[in-house]
Short mmCIF file of C-alpha atoms in Angstrom, two decimals:
data_model
loop_
_atom_site.label_atom_id
_atom_site.label_comp_id
_atom_site.label_asym_id
_atom_site.label_seq_id
_atom_site.Cartn_x
_atom_site.Cartn_y
_atom_site.Cartn_z
CA UNK A 1 5.63 4.14 -18.83
CA UNK A 2 3.63 2.67 -15.38
CA UNK A 3 1.28 0.89 -17.72
CA UNK A 4 4.96 -0.81 -19.53
CA UNK A 5 5.85 -1.88 -16.45
CA UNK A 6 2.94 -2.70 -14.72
CA UNK A 7 3.21 -5.53 -17.44
CA UNK A 8 5.89 -6.49 -16.52
CA UNK A 9 7.80 -5.41 -19.40
CA UNK A 10 11.37 -3.33 -19.84
CA UNK A 11 10.88 0.03 -20.62
CA UNK A 12 13.55 2.29 -21.93
CA UNK A 13 12.90 6.24 -22.51
CA UNK A 14 14.48 7.82 -26.09
CA UNK A 15 16.48 10.70 -25.31
CA UNK A 16 15.22 12.97 -28.31
CA UNK A 17 13.31 15.30 -28.16
CA UNK A 18 11.39 14.40 -31.69
CA UNK A 19 11.98 11.74 -33.45
CA UNK A 20 9.63 8.37 -34.75
CA UNK A 21 10.09 6.15 -31.44
CA UNK A 22 9.28 7.82 -27.41
CA UNK A 23 9.86 4.00 -25.95
CA UNK A 24 11.51 1.09 -26.79
CA UNK A 25 10.24 -1.80 -24.66
CA UNK A 26 10.73 -5.94 -23.55
CA UNK A 27 8.07 -7.80 -22.87
CA UNK A 28 8.64 -11.33 -20.50
CA UNK A 29 9.07 -13.57 -23.74
CA UNK A 30 12.16 -11.31 -24.59
CA UNK A 31 9.97 -10.01 -27.79
CA UNK A 32 11.10 -5.88 -28.44
CA UNK A 33 8.76 -3.71 -28.63
CA UNK A 34 8.54 0.40 -30.00
CA UNK A 35 6.19 3.05 -29.31
CA UNK A 36 5.30 6.09 -30.55
CA UNK A 37 3.06 7.69 -27.42
CA UNK A 38 0.66 10.28 -28.25
CA UNK A 39 -2.22 11.76 -26.55
CA UNK A 40 -6.26 10.67 -27.04
CA UNK A 41 -7.78 13.86 -28.40
CA UNK A 42 -11.19 14.95 -30.04
CA UNK A 43 -11.67 17.69 -32.49
CA UNK A 44 -13.00 20.37 -30.57
CA UNK A 45 -15.07 22.39 -33.08
CA UNK A 46 -16.19 21.86 -37.22
CA UNK A 47 -18.33 18.94 -37.95
CA UNK A 48 -15.92 16.58 -36.78
CA UNK A 49 -16.69 17.92 -32.78
CA UNK A 50 -16.18 15.55 -30.75
CA UNK A 51 -14.93 12.42 -33.29
CA UNK A 52 -11.51 11.12 -32.29
CA UNK A 53 -8.28 12.71 -34.03
CA UNK A 54 -6.63 9.88 -36.40
CA UNK A 55 -3.56 9.66 -35.70
CA UNK A 56 -1.06 8.31 -38.71
CA UNK A 57 2.01 6.41 -38.59
CA UNK A 58 5.10 7.74 -40.52
CA UNK A 59 6.68 5.47 -43.80
CA UNK A 60 9.53 4.71 -41.73
CA UNK A 61 7.31 4.43 -38.05
CA UNK A 62 5.38 1.31 -40.42
CA UNK A 63 8.70 -0.35 -41.77
CA UNK A 64 9.69 -0.09 -38.16
CA UNK A 65 6.49 -1.67 -36.81
CA UNK A 66 6.48 1.09 -34.63
CA UNK A 67 3.00 0.55 -32.43
CA UNK A 68 0.95 3.59 -30.77
CA UNK A 69 0.63 4.26 -26.97
CA UNK A 70 -2.90 6.38 -26.87
CA UNK A 71 -2.80 8.01 -23.18
CA UNK A 72 -6.03 9.62 -22.43
CA UNK A 73 -5.44 12.04 -19.64
CA UNK A 74 -9.19 13.11 -18.61
CA UNK A 75 -10.54 9.49 -18.54
CA UNK A 76 -7.15 7.98 -17.32
CA UNK A 77 -6.73 5.67 -19.12
CA UNK A 78 -4.26 4.02 -22.10
CA UNK A 79 -4.13 1.92 -24.85
CA UNK A 80 -1.39 0.55 -27.80
CA UNK A 81 -2.53 0.38 -31.27
CA UNK A 82 -1.07 -2.20 -33.37
CA UNK A 83 -0.06 -3.35 -36.67
CA UNK A 84 -3.03 -2.52 -39.43
CA UNK A 85 -5.41 -0.37 -36.68
CA UNK A 86 -5.98 -3.88 -34.16
CA UNK A 87 -6.49 -2.57 -30.70
CA UNK A 88 -5.32 -3.77 -27.39
CA UNK A 89 -7.51 -4.17 -24.53
CA UNK A 90 -7.71 -0.70 -23.00
CA UNK A 91 -6.23 -0.70 -19.61
CA UNK A 92 -6.75 1.66 -16.50
CA UNK A 93 -4.07 3.86 -15.24
CA UNK A 94 -6.12 4.36 -12.44
CA UNK A 95 -5.78 2.24 -9.07
#
């Protein structure tokens, strides 16, 4: 949430434990963004070991144009995967 706040967004968190949207943000231009927050993880074993785990939107999330807000806790960074898999520039959360 801090990532979105620092970009000048108004940020609203869901009150549900599970759902298709975790955060709603309104940017400086008034555009509404719906985010599903996911931890960026790597496969721990097998032939995919060390490769990132792919996150897929549900049909409802696609219909609502939800974006993935990826968080890498080890690297302390986050980024947004926009519709169609396009990534917004990587941003660090380190001070």
